[in-house]
């Protein structure tokens, strides 16, 4: 079944992000000049802010990967619950579909089949030929 692993992008602490933070904190202080000292006392150092952002980014990425994995499992459960003949047709159609190999697209495709908006006999696309791993086979064996 066609599948693309989610990418991992670590948080990067750059000079541009730090400069933007300095500008933001300066704008916060300048917005209320009478309270600039109190506002400055409540603002965290750039190192603390970047460390908090790195932790928040890692948590967000883990949550996103977990969400995607659960959507893949949900789609696989729906396909596995189908009769064997239908399951084979759905997998072949998904492998040859022009849609991105994303669980949201697969779940939408399954939903449309389930509610009758789509039919396996009249797909809105011509399935591309694929190999046993679900990779598209182009002319002369090239994708």
JSON list of C-alpha atoms in Angstrom, two decimals:
[
{"chain": "A", "resi": 1, "resn": "UNK", "atom": "CA", "xyz": [0.00, 0.00, 0.00]},
{"chain": "A", "resi": 2, "resn": "UNK", "atom": "CA", "xyz": [1.32, 3.43, -0.97]},
{"chain": "A", "resi": 3, "resn": "UNK", "atom": "CA", "xyz": [2.79, 5.23, 2.03]},
{"chain": "A", "resi": 4, "resn": "UNK", "atom": "CA", "xyz": [5.17, 8.14, 2.58]},
{"chain": "A", "resi": 5, "resn": "UNK", "atom": "CA", "xyz": [6.95, 8.44, 5.90]},
{"chain": "A", "resi": 6, "resn": "UNK", "atom": "CA", "xyz": [6.54, 11.76, 7.63]},
{"chain": "A", "resi": 7, "resn": "UNK", "atom": "CA", "xyz": [9.64, 13.90, 7.61]},
{"chain": "A", "resi": 8, "resn": "UNK", "atom": "CA", "xyz": [11.56, 14.99, 10.68]},
{"chain": "A", "resi": 9, "resn": "UNK", "atom": "CA", "xyz": [12.66, 18.60, 10.91]},
{"chain": "A", "resi": 10, "resn": "UNK", "atom": "CA", "xyz": [14.55, 19.53, 14.06]},
{"chain": "A", "resi": 11, "resn": "UNK", "atom": "CA", "xyz": [14.18, 23.00, 15.52]},
{"chain": "A", "resi": 12, "resn": "UNK", "atom": "CA", "xyz": [17.01, 25.27, 14.43]},
{"chain": "A", "resi": 13, "resn": "UNK", "atom": "CA", "xyz": [18.12, 28.22, 16.49]},
{"chain": "A", "resi": 14, "resn": "UNK", "atom": "CA", "xyz": [19.17, 30.89, 13.98]},
{"chain": "A", "resi": 15, "resn": "UNK", "atom": "CA", "xyz": [20.39, 34.44, 14.17]},
{"chain": "A", "resi": 16, "resn": "UNK", "atom": "CA", "xyz": [17.27, 35.56, 12.28]},
{"chain": "A", "resi": 17, "resn": "UNK", "atom": "CA", "xyz": [14.97, 33.99, 14.89]},
{"chain": "A", "resi": 18, "resn": "UNK", "atom": "CA", "xyz": [16.92, 35.63, 17.68]},
{"chain": "A", "resi": 19, "resn": "UNK", "atom": "CA", "xyz": [16.83, 39.02, 15.91]},
{"chain": "A", "resi": 20, "resn": "UNK", "atom": "CA", "xyz": [13.06, 38.69, 15.45]},
{"chain": "A", "resi": 21, "resn": "UNK", "atom": "CA", "xyz": [12.69, 37.88, 19.15]},
{"chain": "A", "resi": 22, "resn": "UNK", "atom": "CA", "xyz": [14.72, 40.97, 20.11]},
{"chain": "A", "resi": 23, "resn": "UNK", "atom": "CA", "xyz": [12.52, 43.12, 17.84]},
{"chain": "A", "resi": 24, "resn": "UNK", "atom": "CA", "xyz": [9.36, 41.60, 19.33]},
{"chain": "A", "resi": 25, "resn": "UNK", "atom": "CA", "xyz": [10.48, 42.20, 22.90]},
{"chain": "A", "resi": 26, "resn": "UNK", "atom": "CA", "xyz": [11.54, 45.76, 22.06]},
{"chain": "A", "resi": 27, "resn": "UNK", "atom": "CA", "xyz": [8.12, 46.44, 20.45]},
{"chain": "A", "resi": 28, "resn": "UNK", "atom": "CA", "xyz": [6.38, 45.09, 23.57]},
{"chain": "A", "resi": 29, "resn": "UNK", "atom": "CA", "xyz": [8.39, 47.47, 25.77]},
{"chain": "A", "resi": 30, "resn": "UNK", "atom": "CA", "xyz": [7.87, 50.44, 23.45]},
{"chain": "A", "resi": 31, "resn": "UNK", "atom": "CA", "xyz": [4.12, 49.84, 23.24]},
{"chain": "A", "resi": 32, "resn": "UNK", "atom": "CA", "xyz": [3.79, 50.96, 26.88]},
{"chain": "A", "resi": 33, "resn": "UNK", "atom": "CA", "xyz": [6.79, 53.20, 27.69]},
{"chain": "A", "resi": 34, "resn": "UNK", "atom": "CA", "xyz": [5.65, 53.93, 31.25]},
{"chain": "A", "resi": 35, "resn": "UNK", "atom": "CA", "xyz": [5.81, 50.22, 32.08]},
{"chain": "A", "resi": 36, "resn": "UNK", "atom": "CA", "xyz": [8.90, 49.39, 30.00]},
{"chain": "A", "resi": 37, "resn": "UNK", "atom": "CA", "xyz": [10.95, 48.38, 33.06]},
{"chain": "A", "resi": 38, "resn": "UNK", "atom": "CA", "xyz": [8.25, 46.03, 34.36]},
{"chain": "A", "resi": 39, "resn": "UNK", "atom": "CA", "xyz": [7.73, 44.53, 30.92]},
{"chain": "A", "resi": 40, "resn": "UNK", "atom": "CA", "xyz": [11.49, 44.03, 30.47]},
{"chain": "A", "resi": 41, "resn": "UNK", "atom": "CA", "xyz": [11.68, 42.30, 33.86]},
{"chain": "A", "resi": 42, "resn": "UNK", "atom": "CA", "xyz": [9.00, 39.82, 32.75]},
{"chain": "A", "resi": 43, "resn": "UNK", "atom": "CA", "xyz": [10.63, 39.02, 29.42]},
{"chain": "A", "resi": 44, "resn": "UNK", "atom": "CA", "xyz": [12.72, 35.86, 29.19]},
{"chain": "A", "resi": 45, "resn": "UNK", "atom": "CA", "xyz": [16.25, 35.78, 27.81]},
{"chain": "A", "resi": 46, "resn": "UNK", "atom": "CA", "xyz": [16.70, 34.75, 24.17]},
{"chain": "A", "resi": 47, "resn": "UNK", "atom": "CA", "xyz": [18.41, 31.51, 25.30]},
{"chain": "A", "resi": 48, "resn": "UNK", "atom": "CA", "xyz": [15.43, 30.60, 27.48]},
{"chain": "A", "resi": 49, "resn": "UNK", "atom": "CA", "xyz": [12.94, 31.42, 24.72]},
{"chain": "A", "resi": 50, "resn": "UNK", "atom": "CA", "xyz": [14.87, 29.37, 22.13]},
{"chain": "A", "resi": 51, "resn": "UNK", "atom": "CA", "xyz": [15.15, 26.43, 24.54]},
{"chain": "A", "resi": 52, "resn": "UNK", "atom": "CA", "xyz": [11.39, 26.56, 25.21]},
{"chain": "A", "resi": 53, "resn": "UNK", "atom": "CA", "xyz": [10.69, 26.75, 21.47]},
{"chain": "A", "resi": 54, "resn": "UNK", "atom": "CA", "xyz": [12.92, 23.72, 20.82]},
{"chain": "A", "resi": 55, "resn": "UNK", "atom": "CA", "xyz": [11.07, 21.69, 23.45]},
{"chain": "A", "resi": 56, "resn": "UNK", "atom": "CA", "xyz": [7.68, 22.86, 22.16]},
{"chain": "A", "resi": 57, "resn": "UNK", "atom": "CA", "xyz": [8.69, 22.00, 18.59]},
{"chain": "A", "resi": 58, "resn": "UNK", "atom": "CA", "xyz": [9.78, 18.48, 19.56]},
{"chain": "A", "resi": 59, "resn": "UNK", "atom": "CA", "xyz": [6.49, 17.89, 21.40]},
{"chain": "A", "resi": 60, "resn": "UNK", "atom": "CA", "xyz": [4.51, 19.26, 18.46]},
{"chain": "A", "resi": 61, "resn": "UNK", "atom": "CA", "xyz": [6.36, 17.05, 15.97]},
{"chain": "A", "resi": 62, "resn": "UNK", "atom": "CA", "xyz": [5.82, 13.94, 18.13]},
{"chain": "A", "resi": 63, "resn": "UNK", "atom": "CA", "xyz": [2.12, 14.75, 18.43]},
{"chain": "A", "resi": 64, "resn": "UNK", "atom": "CA", "xyz": [1.83, 15.25, 14.66]},
{"chain": "A", "resi": 65, "resn": "UNK", "atom": "CA", "xyz": [3.60, 11.95, 13.91]},
{"chain": "A", "resi": 66, "resn": "UNK", "atom": "CA", "xyz": [1.33, 10.17, 16.39]},
{"chain": "A", "resi": 67, "resn": "UNK", "atom": "CA", "xyz": [-1.75, 11.74, 14.78]},
{"chain": "A", "resi": 68, "resn": "UNK", "atom": "CA", "xyz": [-0.63, 10.62, 11.29]},
{"chain": "A", "resi": 69, "resn": "UNK", "atom": "CA", "xyz": [0.14, 7.11, 12.53]},
{"chain": "A", "resi": 70, "resn": "UNK", "atom": "CA", "xyz": [-3.32, 6.84, 14.07]},
{"chain": "A", "resi": 71, "resn": "UNK", "atom": "CA", "xyz": [-4.93, 7.96, 10.78]},
{"chain": "A", "resi": 72, "resn": "UNK", "atom": "CA", "xyz": [-2.94, 5.26, 8.92]},
{"chain": "A", "resi": 73, "resn": "UNK", "atom": "CA", "xyz": [-4.07, 2.64, 11.44]},
{"chain": "A", "resi": 74, "resn": "UNK", "atom": "CA", "xyz": [-7.67, 3.81, 11.11]},
{"chain": "A", "resi": 75, "resn": "UNK", "atom": "CA", "xyz": [-7.52, 3.55, 7.30]},
{"chain": "A", "resi": 76, "resn": "UNK", "atom": "CA", "xyz": [-5.96, 0.09, 7.47]},
{"chain": "A", "resi": 77, "resn": "UNK", "atom": "CA", "xyz": [-8.68, -1.06, 9.89]},
{"chain": "A", "resi": 78, "resn": "UNK", "atom": "CA", "xyz": [-11.36, 0.18, 7.49]},
{"chain": "A", "resi": 79, "resn": "UNK", "atom": "CA", "xyz": [-9.73, -1.60, 4.56]},
{"chain": "A", "resi": 80, "resn": "UNK", "atom": "CA", "xyz": [-9.20, -4.81, 6.57]},
{"chain": "A", "resi": 81, "resn": "UNK", "atom": "CA", "xyz": [-12.90, -4.83, 7.51]},
{"chain": "A", "resi": 82, "resn": "UNK", "atom": "CA", "xyz": [-13.90, -5.01, 3.84]},
{"chain": "A", "resi": 83, "resn": "UNK", "atom": "CA", "xyz": [-14.60, -8.27, 2.00]},
{"chain": "A", "resi": 84, "resn": "UNK", "atom": "CA", "xyz": [-11.44, -9.77, 0.48]},
{"chain": "A", "resi": 85, "resn": "UNK", "atom": "CA", "xyz": [-12.35, -8.97, -3.14]},
{"chain": "A", "resi": 86, "resn": "UNK", "atom": "CA", "xyz": [-13.26, -5.35, -2.32]},
{"chain": "A", "resi": 87, "resn": "UNK", "atom": "CA", "xyz": [-10.14, -4.97, -0.16]},
{"chain": "A", "resi": 88, "resn": "UNK", "atom": "CA", "xyz": [-7.94, -6.05, -3.10]},
{"chain": "A", "resi": 89, "resn": "UNK", "atom": "CA", "xyz": [-9.68, -3.59, -5.45]},
{"chain": "A", "resi": 90, "resn": "UNK", "atom": "CA", "xyz": [-9.42, -0.70, -2.98]},
{"chain": "A", "resi": 91, "resn": "UNK", "atom": "CA", "xyz": [-5.71, -1.30, -2.38]},
{"chain": "A", "resi": 92, "resn": "UNK", "atom": "CA", "xyz": [-5.03, -1.51, -6.12]},
{"chain": "A", "resi": 93, "resn": "UNK", "atom": "CA", "xyz": [-7.01, 1.69, -6.71]},
{"chain": "A", "resi": 94, "resn": "UNK", "atom": "CA", "xyz": [-5.19, 3.50, -3.88]},
{"chain": "A", "resi": 95, "resn": "UNK", "atom": "CA", "xyz": [-1.79, 2.35, -5.14]},
{"chain": "A", "resi": 96, "resn": "UNK", "atom": "CA", "xyz": [-2.57, 3.72, -8.60]},
{"chain": "A", "resi": 97, "resn": "UNK", "atom": "CA", "xyz": [-4.37, 6.87, -7.47]},
{"chain": "A", "resi": 98, "resn": "UNK", "atom": "CA", "xyz": [-2.99, 10.32, -8.33]},
{"chain": "A", "resi": 99, "resn": "UNK", "atom": "CA", "xyz": [-3.55, 11.53, -4.76]},
{"chain": "A", "resi": 100, "resn": "UNK", "atom": "CA", "xyz": [-0.68, 12.15, -2.33]},
{"chain": "A", "resi": 101, "resn": "UNK", "atom": "CA", "xyz": [0.22, 9.10, -0.21]},
{"chain": "A", "resi": 102, "resn": "UNK", "atom": "CA", "xyz": [-1.20, 10.75, 2.89]},
{"chain": "A", "resi": 103, "resn": "UNK", "atom": "CA", "xyz": [-3.59, 9.15, 5.38]},
{"chain": "A", "resi": 104, "resn": "UNK", "atom": "CA", "xyz": [-6.08, 12.01, 5.11]},
{"chain": "A", "resi": 105, "resn": "UNK", "atom": "CA", "xyz": [-6.43, 11.47, 1.37]},
{"chain": "A", "resi": 106, "resn": "UNK", "atom": "CA", "xyz": [-6.82, 7.72, 1.87]},
{"chain": "A", "resi": 107, "resn": "UNK", "atom": "CA", "xyz": [-9.49, 8.21, 4.54]},
{"chain": "A", "resi": 108, "resn": "UNK", "atom": "CA", "xyz": [-11.35, 10.64, 2.28]},
{"chain": "A", "resi": 109, "resn": "UNK", "atom": "CA", "xyz": [-11.17, 8.12, -0.58]},
{"chain": "A", "resi": 110, "resn": "UNK", "atom": "CA", "xyz": [-12.56, 5.40, 1.73]},
{"chain": "A", "resi": 111, "resn": "UNK", "atom": "CA", "xyz": [-15.29, 7.71, 3.00]},
{"chain": "A", "resi": 112, "resn": "UNK", "atom": "CA", "xyz": [-16.40, 8.53, -0.54]},
{"chain": "A", "resi": 113, "resn": "UNK", "atom": "CA", "xyz": [-16.57, 4.81, -1.33]},
{"chain": "A", "resi": 114, "resn": "UNK", "atom": "CA", "xyz": [-18.50, 4.11, 1.89]},
{"chain": "A", "resi": 115, "resn": "UNK", "atom": "CA", "xyz": [-21.17, 6.79, 1.34]},
{"chain": "A", "resi": 116, "resn": "UNK", "atom": "CA", "xyz": [-21.57, 5.97, -2.34]},
{"chain": "A", "resi": 117, "resn": "UNK", "atom": "CA", "xyz": [-20.07, 9.15, -3.75]},
{"chain": "A", "resi": 118, "resn": "UNK", "atom": "CA", "xyz": [-17.46, 7.01, -5.52]},
{"chain": "A", "resi": 119, "resn": "UNK", "atom": "CA", "xyz": [-17.73, 3.57, -7.06]},
{"chain": "A", "resi": 120, "resn": "UNK", "atom": "CA", "xyz": [-14.90, 1.13, -7.69]},
{"chain": "A", "resi": 121, "resn": "UNK", "atom": "CA", "xyz": [-16.42, 0.62, -11.14]},
{"chain": "A", "resi": 122, "resn": "UNK", "atom": "CA", "xyz": [-16.25, 4.34, -12.03]},
{"chain": "A", "resi": 123, "resn": "UNK", "atom": "CA", "xyz": [-13.16, 5.89, -10.44]},
{"chain": "A", "resi": 124, "resn": "UNK", "atom": "CA", "xyz": [-12.49, 9.56, -11.29]},
{"chain": "A", "resi": 125, "resn": "UNK", "atom": "CA", "xyz": [-8.98, 8.60, -12.42]},
{"chain": "A", "resi": 126, "resn": "UNK", "atom": "CA", "xyz": [-7.24, 5.88, -14.37]},
{"chain": "A", "resi": 127, "resn": "UNK", "atom": "CA", "xyz": [-5.08, 3.92, -11.91]},
{"chain": "A", "resi": 128, "resn": "UNK", "atom": "CA", "xyz": [-1.37, 4.08, -12.71]},
{"chain": "A", "resi": 129, "resn": "UNK", "atom": "CA", "xyz": [0.43, 0.75, -13.01]},
{"chain": "A", "resi": 130, "resn": "UNK", "atom": "CA", "xyz": [2.40, -0.01, -9.84]},
{"chain": "A", "resi": 131, "resn": "UNK", "atom": "CA", "xyz": [4.82, -2.68, -8.68]},
{"chain": "A", "resi": 132, "resn": "UNK", "atom": "CA", "xyz": [4.28, -4.97, -5.69]},
{"chain": "A", "resi": 133, "resn": "UNK", "atom": "CA", "xyz": [5.51, -2.25, -3.30]},
{"chain": "A", "resi": 134, "resn": "UNK", "atom": "CA", "xyz": [3.04, 0.33, -4.64]},
{"chain": "A", "resi": 135, "resn": "UNK", "atom": "CA", "xyz": [5.63, 2.36, -6.56]},
{"chain": "A", "resi": 136, "resn": "UNK", "atom": "CA", "xyz": [4.48, 3.66, -9.90]},
{"chain": "A", "resi": 137, "resn": "UNK", "atom": "CA", "xyz": [5.84, 2.00, -13.03]},
{"chain": "A", "resi": 138, "resn": "UNK", "atom": "CA", "xyz": [6.31, 4.35, -15.95]},
{"chain": "A", "resi": 139, "resn": "UNK", "atom": "CA", "xyz": [7.16, 3.74, -19.56]},
{"chain": "A", "resi": 140, "resn": "UNK", "atom": "CA", "xyz": [10.27, 1.61, -19.85]},
{"chain": "A", "resi": 141, "resn": "UNK", "atom": "CA", "xyz": [10.21, 0.87, -16.12]},
{"chain": "A", "resi": 142, "resn": "UNK", "atom": "CA", "xyz": [10.92, 4.50, -15.14]},
{"chain": "A", "resi": 143, "resn": "UNK", "atom": "CA", "xyz": [8.56, 6.36, -12.78]}
]
